[in-house]
Amino acid sequence: MSKRKRYSVEFKKMIVQLYESGTSVTDLTSEYGIASATIYKWNDLYKKDNDTGVSKADLLKMQARITKLESENDILKKALTIFAKSKPQRLAVSY
């Protein structure tokens, strides 16, 4: 069983930049030993959208962050309702 090689995000972006600057997939495949399908997949994931300037990878990160923040917000709302229901007892202070 062969172990899959993991590439850093910086390396993937570099390959995408080389591809977008005109280096052929064949050249990238032979020079770096990466499958052509992988290069096309990375290009789809990391190239910036012309209209928004955001890559698909950035969009996926933002969506994950929004989901996490919404979850945290829901937890805080529930905690607030729990604490609002239990009124603290006031201590009698005598002077």
C-alpha positions as MATLAB code, in Angstrom:
seq = 'MSKRKRYSVEFKKMIVQLYESGTSVTDLTSEYGIASATIYKWNDLYKKDNDTGVSKADLLKMQARITKLESENDILKKALTIFAKSKPQRLAVSY';
ca = [
       0.000    0.000    0.000;
       1.515    3.319   -1.045;
       1.313    6.381    1.119;
      -0.263    9.454   -0.468;
       2.020   12.434   -0.680;
       0.747   15.579    0.988;
       1.596   18.927   -0.543;
       1.502   22.279    1.227;
      -0.978   24.948    0.201;
       1.923   27.172   -0.860;
       3.230   24.455   -3.180;
      -0.218   23.943   -4.689;
      -0.617   27.672   -5.280;
       2.815   27.795   -6.890;
       1.814   25.014   -9.313;
      -1.397   26.908  -10.134;
       0.593   30.103  -10.775;
       2.957   28.232  -13.069;
      -0.009   26.739  -14.923;
      -1.726   30.113  -15.247;
       1.501   31.731  -16.467;
       1.590   29.341  -19.398;
       3.521   26.287  -18.257;
       1.843   23.233  -19.767;
       0.351   20.511  -17.618;
       2.644   18.020  -19.338;
       5.710   20.016  -18.271;
       4.435   20.369  -14.700;
       3.629   16.661  -14.542;
       7.060   15.606  -15.715;
       8.968   18.165  -13.628;
       7.115   17.747  -10.317;
       5.700   14.221  -10.629;
       2.117   15.304  -10.071;
      -0.806   13.735  -11.913;
      -2.432   15.998  -14.490;
      -5.855   15.519  -12.879;
      -4.385   16.794   -9.612;
      -3.062   19.922  -11.309;
      -6.469   20.623  -12.853;
      -8.125   20.049   -9.465;
      -5.711   22.454   -7.746;
      -6.274   25.014  -10.482;
     -10.019   24.819   -9.952;
      -9.571   25.145   -6.197;
      -6.973   27.928   -6.004;
      -7.477   30.156   -9.034;
      -9.052   33.491   -8.211;
     -12.474   34.337   -9.596;
     -12.289   37.278  -12.002;
     -15.405   38.953  -10.595;
     -14.843   38.512   -6.860;
     -11.097   37.897   -6.617;
     -11.760   35.006   -4.233;
     -10.693   31.417   -4.815;
     -12.896   28.407   -4.200;
     -10.595   27.387   -1.322;
     -11.033   30.812    0.309;
     -14.788   30.581   -0.148;
     -14.877   27.135    1.484;
     -12.825   28.464    4.426;
     -15.202   31.398    4.841;
     -18.238   29.121    4.758;
     -16.695   26.851    7.414;
     -15.921   29.901    9.576;
     -19.489   31.201    9.228;
     -20.872   27.788   10.229;
     -18.619   27.691   13.294;
     -19.560   31.235   14.331;
     -23.270   30.518   13.898;
     -22.897   27.443   16.095;
     -21.065   29.428   18.775;
     -23.719   32.136   18.553;
     -26.502   29.565   19.083;
     -24.696   28.163   22.139;
     -24.338   31.648   23.620;
     -28.011   32.401   22.991;
     -29.021   29.205   24.803;
     -26.711   30.019   27.705;
     -28.184   33.504   27.924;
     -31.731   32.144   28.171;
     -30.660   29.670   30.862;
     -28.980   32.361   32.941;
     -31.848   34.777   32.393;
     -34.335   32.250   33.825;
     -32.402   31.688   37.034;
     -32.511   34.992   38.854;
     -29.730   35.474   41.338;
     -30.774   35.780   44.963;
     -29.994   39.100   46.490;
     -28.148   39.212   49.720;
     -29.690   41.278   52.429;
     -27.305   43.957   53.457;
     -27.787   45.616   56.804;
     -26.253   48.913   57.634;
];
